[in-house]
Tab-separated table of C-alpha atoms and ligand atoms in Angstrom:
chain	number	residue	atom	x	y	z
A	2	MET	CA	-17.792	43.365	-12.525
A	3	SER	CA	-19.617	40.216	-13.401
A	4	THR	CA	-21.110	39.665	-16.789
A	5	GLN	CA	-24.828	39.186	-17.141
A	6	SER	CA	-26.548	37.061	-19.666
A	7	PRO	CA	-27.654	39.250	-22.589
A	8	THR	CA	-31.303	38.299	-22.167
A	9	LEU	CA	-31.386	40.089	-18.831
A	10	HIS	CA	-30.648	43.488	-20.347
A	11	PRO	CA	-33.799	45.500	-21.028
A	12	VAL	CA	-34.314	45.945	-24.747
A	13	GLU	CA	-33.544	49.519	-25.829
A	14	GLU	CA	-36.633	51.657	-26.401
A	15	THR	CA	-35.541	52.260	-29.962
A	16	ALA	CA	-35.119	48.604	-30.757
A	17	ALA	CA	-37.282	47.541	-33.644
A	18	THR	CA	-38.892	44.133	-33.929
A	19	GLU	CA	-36.285	43.132	-36.457
A	20	GLN	CA	-33.626	43.673	-33.836
A	21	ILE	CA	-35.452	41.260	-31.553
A	22	SER	CA	-35.796	38.587	-34.194
A	23	GLU	CA	-32.145	39.028	-35.021
A	24	ASP	CA	-31.304	38.512	-31.361
A	25	ALA	CA	-33.536	35.453	-31.295
A	26	ARG	CA	-31.774	34.075	-34.331
A	27	ALA	CA	-28.370	34.764	-32.782
A	28	ALA	CA	-29.470	33.003	-29.604
A	29	ALA	CA	-30.710	30.016	-31.591
A	30	ASP	CA	-27.424	29.857	-33.483
A	31	GLU	CA	-25.508	29.997	-30.251
A	32	ALA	CA	-27.590	27.174	-28.806
A	33	ARG	CA	-27.077	25.040	-31.912
A	34	VAL	CA	-23.327	25.538	-31.905
A	35	GLY	CA	-23.276	24.998	-28.154
A	36	TRP	CA	-25.299	21.823	-28.440
A	37	GLU	CA	-22.965	20.377	-31.067
A	38	ARG	CA	-19.937	21.201	-28.996
A	39	PHE	CA	-21.539	19.710	-25.874
A	40	GLU	CA	-22.460	16.493	-27.703
A	41	GLN	CA	-18.912	16.239	-28.968
A	42	LEU	CA	-17.383	16.739	-25.521
A	43	ILE	CA	-19.589	13.968	-24.127
A	44	ALA	CA	-18.898	11.649	-27.074
A	45	GLU	CA	-15.145	12.119	-26.603
A	46	ASP	CA	-15.519	11.669	-22.834
A	47	LYS	CA	-14.102	15.117	-22.170
A	48	ARG	CA	-15.102	17.470	-19.370
A	49	VAL	CA	-17.726	20.192	-19.480
A	50	GLU	CA	-16.656	23.365	-17.678
A	51	PRO	CA	-18.838	26.029	-15.998
A	52	ARG	CA	-18.873	28.586	-18.794
A	53	ASP	CA	-19.539	26.062	-21.568
A	54	TRP	CA	-22.956	25.901	-23.147
A	55	MET	CA	-24.918	22.965	-21.732
A	56	PRO	CA	-28.492	21.681	-22.118
A	57	ASP	CA	-30.922	22.893	-19.447
A	58	ASN	CA	-31.650	19.371	-18.296
A	59	TYR	CA	-27.984	18.579	-17.870
A	60	ARG	CA	-27.589	21.685	-15.731
A	61	LYS	CA	-30.731	20.939	-13.693
A	62	THR	CA	-29.764	17.311	-13.164
A	63	LEU	CA	-26.353	18.351	-11.931
A	64	VAL	CA	-27.620	21.094	-9.631
A	65	ARG	CA	-30.017	18.580	-8.101
A	66	GLN	CA	-27.457	15.800	-7.753
A	67	VAL	CA	-24.544	17.919	-6.561
A	68	SER	CA	-26.612	19.925	-4.082
A	69	GLN	CA	-28.294	16.791	-2.720
A	70	HIS	CA	-24.855	15.357	-2.312
A	71	ALA	CA	-23.723	18.515	-0.480
A	72	HIS	CA	-26.794	18.450	1.784
A	73	SER	CA	-26.050	14.799	2.613
A	74	GLU	CA	-22.543	15.659	3.767
A	75	ILE	CA	-23.913	18.466	5.948
A	76	ILE	CA	-26.780	16.502	7.497
A	77	GLY	CA	-24.448	13.510	7.703
A	78	MET	CA	-22.458	15.293	10.395
A	79	GLN	CA	-25.319	14.940	12.858
A	80	PRO	CA	-25.383	11.217	13.744
A	81	GLU	CA	-21.639	11.268	14.377
A	82	GLY	CA	-21.491	14.764	15.832
A	83	ASN	CA	-23.817	13.416	18.517
A	84	TRP	CA	-21.107	11.058	19.710
A	85	ILE	CA	-18.146	13.435	19.907
A	86	THR	CA	-18.710	14.183	23.588
A	87	ARG	CA	-19.250	10.497	24.355
A	88	ALA	CA	-16.337	9.019	22.408
A	89	PRO	CA	-14.677	6.390	24.631
A	90	SER	CA	-11.164	7.886	24.564
A	91	LEU	CA	-9.369	11.091	23.714
A	92	LYS	CA	-7.914	9.458	20.595
A	93	ARG	CA	-11.352	8.347	19.385
A	94	LYS	CA	-12.688	11.826	20.090
A	95	ALA	CA	-9.937	13.498	18.047
A	96	VAL	CA	-10.494	11.047	15.184
A	97	LEU	CA	-14.251	11.583	15.192
A	98	MET	CA	-13.870	15.345	15.264
A	99	ALA	CA	-11.503	15.190	12.288
A	100	LYS	CA	-13.981	13.029	10.406
A	101	VAL	CA	-16.953	15.276	11.114
A	102	GLN	CA	-14.895	18.306	10.107
A	103	ASP	CA	-14.035	16.517	6.843
A	104	GLU	CA	-17.751	16.004	6.167
A	105	ALA	CA	-18.346	19.737	6.604
A	106	GLY	CA	-15.532	20.311	4.128
A	107	HIS	CA	-17.075	17.845	1.667
A	108	GLY	CA	-20.334	19.745	1.873
A	109	LEU	CA	-18.536	22.994	1.096
A	110	TYR	CA	-16.560	21.561	-1.850
A	111	LEU	CA	-19.815	20.321	-3.318
A	112	TYR	CA	-21.753	23.526	-2.729
A	113	SER	CA	-18.952	25.338	-4.571
A	114	ALA	CA	-19.309	22.928	-7.484
A	115	ALA	CA	-23.105	23.328	-7.531
A	116	GLU	CA	-22.740	27.079	-7.440
A	117	THR	CA	-20.671	27.107	-10.635
A	118	LEU	CA	-23.866	25.952	-12.366
A	119	GLY	CA	-25.510	29.269	-11.554
A	120	THR	CA	-27.540	28.561	-8.410
A	121	PRO	CA	-26.386	30.881	-5.609
A	122	ARG	CA	-25.154	29.364	-2.366
A	123	ASP	CA	-27.835	31.003	-0.257
A	124	GLU	CA	-30.503	29.503	-2.477
A	125	LEU	CA	-29.025	26.036	-1.995
A	126	TYR	CA	-28.990	26.542	1.777
A	127	GLU	CA	-32.562	27.773	1.605
A	128	GLN	CA	-33.657	24.620	-0.217
A	129	LEU	CA	-32.329	22.477	2.592
A	130	TYR	CA	-33.644	24.805	5.282
A	131	THR	CA	-37.182	24.753	3.933
A	132	GLY	CA	-37.154	20.994	3.478
A	133	LYS	CA	-37.518	21.338	-0.286
A	134	ALA	CA	-34.227	19.584	-0.945
A	135	LYS	CA	-33.489	15.930	-0.367
A	136	TYR	CA	-30.441	14.364	1.223
A	137	SER	CA	-29.344	10.758	1.589
A	138	SER	CA	-31.938	8.803	3.586
A	139	ILE	CA	-29.318	6.956	5.583
A	140	PHE	CA	-28.828	9.993	7.813
A	141	ASN	CA	-32.388	9.749	9.062
A	142	TYR	CA	-31.373	6.713	11.087
A	143	PRO	CA	-30.075	7.252	14.614
A	144	ALA	CA	-26.625	6.313	15.928
A	145	ARG	CA	-27.769	4.482	19.037
A	146	THR	CA	-24.495	3.139	20.377
A	147	TRP	CA	-20.781	3.760	19.987
A	148	ALA	CA	-20.679	0.698	17.746
A	149	ASP	CA	-22.995	2.502	15.347
A	150	ILE	CA	-20.218	5.050	14.815
A	151	GLY	CA	-18.059	2.136	13.687
A	152	ALA	CA	-20.798	0.771	11.423
A	153	ILE	CA	-21.392	4.212	9.924
A	154	GLY	CA	-17.710	4.680	9.102
A	155	TRP	CA	-17.297	1.192	7.685
A	156	LEU	CA	-20.609	0.720	5.858
A	157	VAL	CA	-22.019	4.199	5.222
A	158	ASP	CA	-18.736	5.836	4.257
A	159	GLY	CA	-17.791	2.592	2.504
A	160	ALA	CA	-20.918	2.727	0.347
A	161	ALA	CA	-20.318	6.430	-0.247
A	162	ILE	CA	-16.780	5.713	-1.476
A	163	THR	CA	-17.994	2.982	-3.829
A	164	ASN	CA	-20.444	5.459	-5.250
A	165	GLN	CA	-18.007	8.360	-5.369
A	166	VAL	CA	-14.905	6.839	-6.913
A	167	PRO	CA	-16.507	6.636	-10.390
A	168	LEU	CA	-17.913	10.146	-9.890
A	169	CYS	CA	-14.341	11.446	-9.961
A	170	ARG	CA	-14.716	10.990	-13.727
A	171	ALA	CA	-18.082	12.754	-13.939
A	172	SER	CA	-18.380	14.794	-17.115
A	173	TYR	CA	-18.896	18.046	-15.248
A	174	GLY	CA	-15.392	19.286	-14.353
A	175	PRO	CA	-16.026	20.984	-10.990
A	176	TYR	CA	-18.050	18.001	-9.722
A	177	GLY	CA	-15.333	15.528	-10.699
A	178	ARG	CA	-12.629	17.669	-9.105
A	179	SER	CA	-14.487	17.963	-5.818
A	180	MET	CA	-15.033	14.196	-5.836
A	181	VAL	CA	-11.287	13.605	-6.252
A	182	ARG	CA	-10.621	15.688	-3.167
A	183	ILE	CA	-13.401	13.966	-1.238
A	184	CYS	CA	-12.335	10.439	-2.167
A	185	LYS	CA	-8.813	11.092	-0.917
A	186	GLU	CA	-10.240	11.986	2.483
A	187	GLU	CA	-12.890	9.278	2.664
A	188	SER	CA	-10.589	6.307	2.892
A	189	PHE	CA	-9.585	7.273	6.421
A	190	HIS	CA	-13.282	7.485	7.341
A	191	GLN	CA	-13.956	3.925	6.346
A	192	ARG	CA	-10.858	2.522	8.016
A	193	GLN	CA	-11.454	4.269	11.320
A	194	GLY	CA	-15.007	2.884	11.360
A	195	TRP	CA	-13.786	-0.617	10.613
A	196	GLU	CA	-11.227	-0.312	13.432
A	197	ILE	CA	-13.890	0.745	15.934
A	198	LEU	CA	-15.805	-2.416	15.076
A	199	TYR	CA	-12.633	-4.499	15.177
A	200	SER	CA	-11.867	-3.313	18.713
A	201	LEU	CA	-15.399	-4.092	19.821
A	202	SER	CA	-15.593	-7.473	18.088
A	203	HIS	CA	-12.351	-8.471	19.829
A	204	GLY	CA	-13.494	-7.178	23.189
A	205	THR	CA	-15.943	-8.596	25.688
A	206	GLU	CA	-18.939	-10.688	24.668
A	207	GLU	CA	-21.114	-7.653	25.299
A	208	GLN	CA	-18.971	-5.407	23.103
A	209	LYS	CA	-18.983	-7.956	20.319
A	210	GLN	CA	-22.765	-8.138	20.531
A	211	MET	CA	-22.955	-4.357	20.371
A	212	ALA	CA	-20.849	-4.401	17.193
A	213	GLN	CA	-23.042	-7.121	15.685
A	214	ASN	CA	-26.214	-5.156	16.464
A	215	ALA	CA	-24.797	-2.074	14.795
A	216	VAL	CA	-23.942	-4.033	11.654
A	217	ASP	CA	-27.419	-5.583	11.701
A	218	ARG	CA	-28.966	-2.112	11.778
A	219	PHE	CA	-26.841	-0.474	9.098
A	220	TYR	CA	-26.337	-3.260	6.533
A	221	GLY	CA	-29.677	-2.860	4.732
A	222	PRO	CA	-29.857	0.938	4.746
A	223	ALA	CA	-26.203	1.111	3.575
A	224	LEU	CA	-27.009	-1.122	0.575
A	225	GLN	CA	-29.935	1.152	-0.209
A	226	MET	CA	-27.640	4.171	-0.426
A	227	PHE	CA	-27.032	3.227	-4.083
A	228	GLY	CA	-30.648	4.009	-4.850
A	229	PRO	CA	-33.546	1.887	-6.105
A	230	PRO	CA	-32.977	-1.162	-8.353
A	231	ASP	CA	-32.094	-0.311	-11.945
A	232	ASP	CA	-35.541	-1.046	-13.361
A	233	GLU	CA	-37.058	1.510	-10.978
A	234	SER	CA	-34.463	4.199	-11.571
A	235	PRO	CA	-35.317	5.833	-14.902
A	236	ASN	CA	-33.159	8.924	-14.358
A	237	SER	CA	-29.937	7.011	-14.054
A	238	ARG	CA	-30.023	6.038	-17.729
A	239	GLN	CA	-29.869	9.702	-18.758
A	240	SER	CA	-27.162	10.379	-16.175
A	241	MET	CA	-25.122	7.552	-17.641
A	242	ALA	CA	-25.623	8.827	-21.189
A	243	TRP	CA	-24.221	12.160	-20.031
A	244	ASN	CA	-21.225	10.482	-18.355
A	245	ILE	CA	-22.246	11.827	-14.963
A	246	LYS	CA	-22.902	8.363	-13.610
A	247	ARG	CA	-20.603	5.600	-14.851
A	248	PHE	CA	-22.236	2.527	-13.341
A	249	SER	CA	-25.820	1.642	-12.534
A	250	ASN	CA	-27.206	1.469	-8.977
A	251	ASP	CA	-27.242	-2.321	-8.995
A	252	GLU	CA	-23.720	-2.581	-10.395
A	253	LEU	CA	-22.393	-0.361	-7.626
A	254	ARG	CA	-24.386	-2.208	-4.980
A	255	GLN	CA	-22.954	-5.522	-6.179
A	256	ARG	CA	-19.439	-4.116	-6.093
A	257	PHE	CA	-20.023	-2.979	-2.507
A	258	VAL	CA	-21.431	-6.321	-1.355
A	259	ASP	CA	-18.473	-8.164	-2.888
A	260	MET	CA	-16.165	-5.805	-1.037
A	261	ILE	CA	-17.687	-5.995	2.435
A	262	VAL	CA	-18.131	-9.760	2.727
A	263	PRO	CA	-14.426	-10.456	3.354
A	264	GLN	CA	-14.204	-7.318	5.496
A	265	ALA	CA	-17.008	-8.613	7.716
A	266	GLU	CA	-15.222	-11.966	7.958
A	267	ALA	CA	-12.064	-10.199	9.084
A	268	LEU	CA	-14.123	-8.510	11.788
A	269	GLY	CA	-15.600	-11.806	12.894
A	270	LEU	CA	-19.080	-10.356	12.419
A	271	ARG	CA	-21.902	-11.640	10.253
A	272	LEU	CA	-23.886	-9.679	7.670
A	273	PRO	CA	-27.619	-9.974	8.393
A	274	ASP	CA	-28.675	-11.533	5.106
A	275	PRO	CA	-29.494	-15.273	5.019
A	276	GLU	CA	-29.413	-15.262	1.210
A	277	LEU	CA	-25.912	-13.892	1.037
A	278	LYS	CA	-23.696	-16.474	-0.703
A	279	TRP	CA	-20.992	-16.763	-3.302
A	280	ASN	CA	-22.269	-17.424	-6.801
A	281	GLU	CA	-19.543	-19.257	-8.686
A	282	GLU	CA	-21.226	-18.749	-12.025
A	283	ARG	CA	-21.592	-14.987	-11.717
A	284	GLY	CA	-18.360	-14.496	-9.835
A	285	HIS	CA	-20.242	-12.354	-7.336
A	286	TYR	CA	-22.073	-12.698	-4.050
A	287	ASP	CA	-25.854	-13.106	-4.299
A	288	TYR	CA	-27.763	-11.100	-1.764
A	289	GLY	CA	-31.394	-10.986	-0.640
A	290	ASP	CA	-34.092	-8.439	-1.411
A	291	LEU	CA	-33.986	-5.186	0.476
A	292	ASP	CA	-36.922	-3.534	2.160
A	293	TRP	CA	-37.779	-0.915	-0.458
A	294	ASP	CA	-41.087	-0.007	1.182
A	295	GLU	CA	-39.141	1.173	4.188
A	296	PHE	CA	-36.678	3.012	1.935
A	297	PHE	CA	-39.372	4.991	0.111
A	298	SER	CA	-41.141	5.701	3.358
A	299	VAL	CA	-37.942	7.204	4.813
A	300	VAL	CA	-37.404	9.198	1.599
A	301	LYS	CA	-40.908	10.571	1.970
A	302	GLY	CA	-40.069	11.858	5.424
A	303	ASN	CA	-41.212	9.034	7.700
A	304	GLY	CA	-37.826	7.812	8.856
A	305	PRO	CA	-36.968	7.706	12.549
A	306	LEU	CA	-35.246	11.111	12.538
A	307	ASN	CA	-36.236	13.087	9.422
A	308	HIS	CA	-37.908	15.739	11.508
A	309	GLN	CA	-35.146	15.976	14.084
A	310	ARG	CA	-32.356	16.254	11.495
A	311	LEU	CA	-33.990	19.176	9.765
A	312	ALA	CA	-34.935	20.885	13.023
A	313	HIS	CA	-31.330	20.642	14.188
A	314	TYR	CA	-30.054	22.061	10.907
A	315	ARG	CA	-32.480	24.965	11.128
A	316	ALA	CA	-31.555	25.735	14.704
A	317	ALA	CA	-27.842	25.720	13.850
A	318	ARG	CA	-28.443	28.014	10.917
A	319	ASP	CA	-30.695	30.373	12.870
A	320	ASN	CA	-28.325	30.530	15.806
A	321	GLY	CA	-25.413	31.331	13.518
A	322	ALA	CA	-27.202	34.101	11.636
A	323	TRP	CA	-25.929	36.907	13.847
A	324	VAL	CA	-22.339	35.776	13.304
A	325	ARG	CA	-22.712	35.836	9.534
A	326	GLU	CA	-24.415	39.202	9.618
A	327	ALA	CA	-21.886	40.719	11.999
A	328	ALA	CA	-18.987	39.535	9.836
A	329	ALA	CA	-20.638	40.972	6.718
A	330	ALA	CA	-21.338	44.271	8.497
A	331	TYR	CA	-17.740	44.469	9.711
A	332	ALA	CA	-16.426	43.784	6.198
A	333	ALA	CA	-18.725	46.441	4.718
A	334	LYS	CA	-17.603	48.964	7.309
A	335	GLN	CA	-13.927	48.227	6.653
A	336	GLN	CA	-14.487	48.614	2.956
A	337	GLN	CA	-16.354	51.902	3.472
A	338	THR	CA	-13.455	53.199	5.572
A	339	GLU	CA	-10.974	52.268	2.838
A	340	TYR	CA	-13.202	53.877	0.215
A	341	ASP	CA	-13.513	57.109	2.232
A	342	ALA	CA	-9.773	57.199	2.807
A	343	ALA	CA	-9.181	56.791	-0.928
A	344	LEU	CA	-11.602	59.646	-1.662
A	345	LEU	CA	-9.889	61.894	0.854
A	346	ALA	CA	-6.484	61.075	-0.579
A	347	ALA	CA	-7.618	61.816	-4.127
B	19	MET	CA	-11.020	49.139	-5.167
B	20	THR	CA	-14.603	49.250	-6.419
B	21	LYS	CA	-17.549	50.777	-4.572
B	22	PRO	CA	-18.313	48.992	-1.303
B	23	GLU	CA	-21.110	46.436	-1.379
B	24	GLN	CA	-24.125	47.885	0.378
B	25	ASN	CA	-26.022	44.905	1.659
B	26	ALA	CA	-26.959	41.312	1.039
B	27	GLU	CA	-29.962	41.777	-1.205
B	28	GLN	CA	-28.426	44.476	-3.348
B	29	ILE	CA	-30.005	45.079	-6.708
B	30	PRO	CA	-27.295	45.781	-9.262
B	31	ASP	CA	-27.479	48.617	-11.808
B	32	GLY	CA	-30.183	47.945	-14.332
B	33	GLY	CA	-32.683	46.731	-11.752
B	34	VAL	CA	-32.126	43.050	-12.390
B	35	ILE	CA	-31.282	40.553	-9.690
B	36	ALA	CA	-27.853	39.297	-10.604
B	37	THR	CA	-27.587	35.766	-11.890
B	38	ASP	CA	-23.996	35.695	-10.757
B	39	PRO	CA	-24.022	33.928	-7.392
B	40	ALA	CA	-21.129	36.058	-6.201
B	41	ASP	CA	-23.413	39.096	-6.288
B	42	ARG	CA	-26.282	37.539	-4.390
B	43	SER	CA	-24.860	35.913	-1.307
B	44	LEU	CA	-24.418	37.576	2.031
B	45	TRP	CA	-20.713	36.800	1.834
B	46	PRO	CA	-18.966	37.185	-1.510
B	47	LEU	CA	-17.288	34.301	-3.317
B	48	TRP	CA	-13.492	33.871	-3.316
B	49	GLU	CA	-11.264	31.632	-5.391
B	50	VAL	CA	-8.579	29.804	-3.430
B	51	PHE	CA	-5.076	29.024	-4.717
B	52	VAL	CA	-2.739	26.802	-2.725
B	53	ARG	CA	1.035	26.369	-3.021
B	54	SER	CA	1.599	22.764	-2.033
B	55	SER	CA	5.306	23.172	-1.323
B	56	ARG	CA	8.123	25.620	-1.848
B	57	GLY	CA	9.256	25.761	-5.437
B	58	LEU	CA	5.800	25.101	-6.896
B	59	SER	CA	3.181	27.529	-8.178
B	60	HIS	CA	-0.067	28.286	-6.423
B	61	VAL	CA	-2.752	26.085	-7.959
B	62	HIS	CA	-6.501	26.643	-7.914
B	63	ALA	CA	-8.012	24.506	-5.149
B	64	GLY	CA	-11.636	25.645	-5.143
B	65	SER	CA	-13.788	28.454	-3.871
B	66	LEU	CA	-15.540	29.581	-0.727
B	67	HIS	CA	-17.658	32.370	0.710
B	68	ALA	CA	-16.230	34.799	3.242
B	69	PRO	CA	-17.011	38.357	4.315
B	70	ASP	CA	-13.505	39.699	3.703
B	71	ALA	CA	-10.000	38.717	2.656
B	72	SER	CA	-8.689	37.808	6.091
B	73	MET	CA	-11.661	35.572	6.839
B	74	ALA	CA	-11.367	34.086	3.364
B	75	LEU	CA	-7.759	33.147	4.156
B	76	ARG	CA	-8.671	31.569	7.493
B	77	ASN	CA	-11.544	29.650	5.958
B	78	ALA	CA	-9.331	28.541	3.075
B	79	ARG	CA	-6.787	27.202	5.547
B	80	ASP	CA	-9.472	25.190	7.340
B	81	LEU	CA	-11.138	24.020	4.167
B	82	TYR	CA	-8.275	23.268	1.786
B	83	THR	CA	-5.229	22.528	3.954
B	84	ARG	CA	-6.407	20.154	6.682
B	85	ARG	CA	-3.709	17.645	5.738
B	86	ASN	CA	-0.626	19.736	5.082
B	87	GLU	CA	-1.660	20.406	1.504
B	88	GLY	CA	-0.194	23.876	1.544
B	89	THR	CA	2.607	26.203	2.548
B	90	SER	CA	0.914	29.336	1.185
B	91	ILE	CA	-2.586	30.404	0.175
B	92	TRP	CA	-3.927	33.097	-2.130
B	93	VAL	CA	-7.554	34.207	-2.125
B	94	VAL	CA	-8.988	36.300	-4.947
B	95	PRO	CA	-12.514	37.746	-5.181
B	96	THR	CA	-14.220	35.707	-7.900
B	97	ALA	CA	-15.773	38.861	-9.308
B	98	GLU	CA	-12.290	40.277	-9.982
B	99	ILE	CA	-11.227	37.450	-12.279
B	100	ALA	CA	-11.274	38.150	-16.004
B	101	ALA	CA	-11.560	35.055	-18.147
B	102	SER	CA	-11.333	34.272	-21.851
B	103	ASP	CA	-14.597	33.324	-23.503
B	104	PRO	CA	-14.896	29.516	-23.683
B	105	ASP	CA	-16.944	29.752	-26.891
B	106	SER	CA	-14.213	31.536	-28.792
B	107	LYS	CA	-11.796	28.707	-28.067
B	108	GLY	CA	-10.975	27.991	-31.710
B	109	GLY	CA	-10.215	31.524	-32.793
B	110	TYR	CA	-8.631	32.740	-29.619
B	111	PHE	CA	-5.973	30.065	-29.368
B	112	GLU	CA	-5.567	29.493	-33.095
B	113	SER	CA	-2.218	31.201	-33.451
B	114	ALA	CA	-0.600	28.470	-31.349
B	115	GLN	CA	-1.823	25.766	-33.687
B	116	GLY	CA	-0.045	24.669	-36.824
B	117	LYS	CA	3.238	25.874	-35.402
B	118	ALA	CA	4.909	22.594	-34.697
B	119	TYR	CA	8.278	24.301	-35.176
B	120	ARG	CA	7.823	25.730	-31.671
B	121	HIS	CA	8.433	22.248	-30.282
B	122	ALA	CA	11.786	20.467	-30.123
B	123	THR	CA	10.240	17.311	-31.605
B	124	TYR	CA	9.865	19.176	-34.930
B	125	TYR	CA	13.616	18.949	-35.494
B	126	THR	CA	14.618	15.414	-36.434
B	127	GLN	CA	17.923	15.747	-38.309
B	128	SER	CA	19.898	15.613	-35.077
B	129	GLU	CA	18.587	12.154	-34.181
B	130	GLY	CA	21.363	9.966	-32.840
B	131	VAL	CA	23.632	12.933	-32.194
B	132	PRO	CA	24.450	12.934	-28.466
B	133	HIS	CA	23.241	15.638	-26.082
B	134	LEU	CA	21.150	17.448	-28.717
C	404	FE2	FE1	-18.018	12.841	3.097
C	405	FE2	FE1	-17.024	10.401	5.056
């Protein structure tokens, strides 16, 4: 049987006030010892595990971040899932199906990690279902052409990888471990996307144009996946102090830009940013301002597909309800049969 | 085997909604252990929800072995796992500390002597 936290047990009728204050003191002691141990783990850059004491804010921050991450993987299946039936060849179809299935898996790894923090799975699903939870804004943009599937793999998964590699060292053990698993799988996602664009950019003039349009559409939103600029992202400082986040939004964005410039050159496509140029002094590429008004508007729910993405998720969940219930009912019945048989045998 | 679970929104003894996620979800939680190849132990890979053991195994195959990561899978109901208390770390594992003589490196006289 599972253990319950002591505070959930009703206080015995006979318990005197002194008992309560003793409990309160014991709880305070536990918190103090826990706090010291937590601080030490963080200072030594060690991992915090599910049953360790941790500050409420640390737990809340992680539940929010990990579940948002999980929701993003789940919603992220939609733009690409849309193209499975229209993939241009059987090989491309098989590849895309494998990728979308991976994203479902990523969502499940992350939900498992979030759940170890004490929020039940069904509650996490409910938060997405009711629209209370956020997910990465990028998935509110449509995949209009087959080239967009290439741009999503190359740029969206590419940005995700840049963000996720340092998260493999996140201070919360289960989160870091799920990121390790995810990162191993992501590299194929980015390469297959890049190859789709490579085929198109080496095809007909029309195909090359289609690839260029896709890159034009996804470049800005992909750069915004790292979140707002550092001076407008007050929470990341705390996340970095807790060793959840290892690099700031702008640092990661810069790393990504530096990475994709030569990749775009190898594709023979141009990145839609007139200010993009090598800065000898900094040893990095300079890039132009991004449209943050658009970003915050999409976050608030006004993106091209916010409504559709959620409606699709709800429909999928509603339509699958009978399957989940039937499986649970079957399992309960089997267990009852076993239980009865054991009683009879006794 | 313990008493069968009655339904999804069961209220455990004591009238308190369980804080343990495994008790609250429609499908219970299972821990998954994967043997990556013959000759190696099963290692914890993660967890998942499933209505029963056979579905848990199928789901574990789909979730944790999409790239030949395993030759064998175990699934264990999370609620059935007993664990040591993380807070009692010091005391609980103390007897192993300060006993360097349990390690070969403690014995230095044989340095330079072959095959020892
Ligand atoms: Fe993913
Ligand atoms: Fe991916």
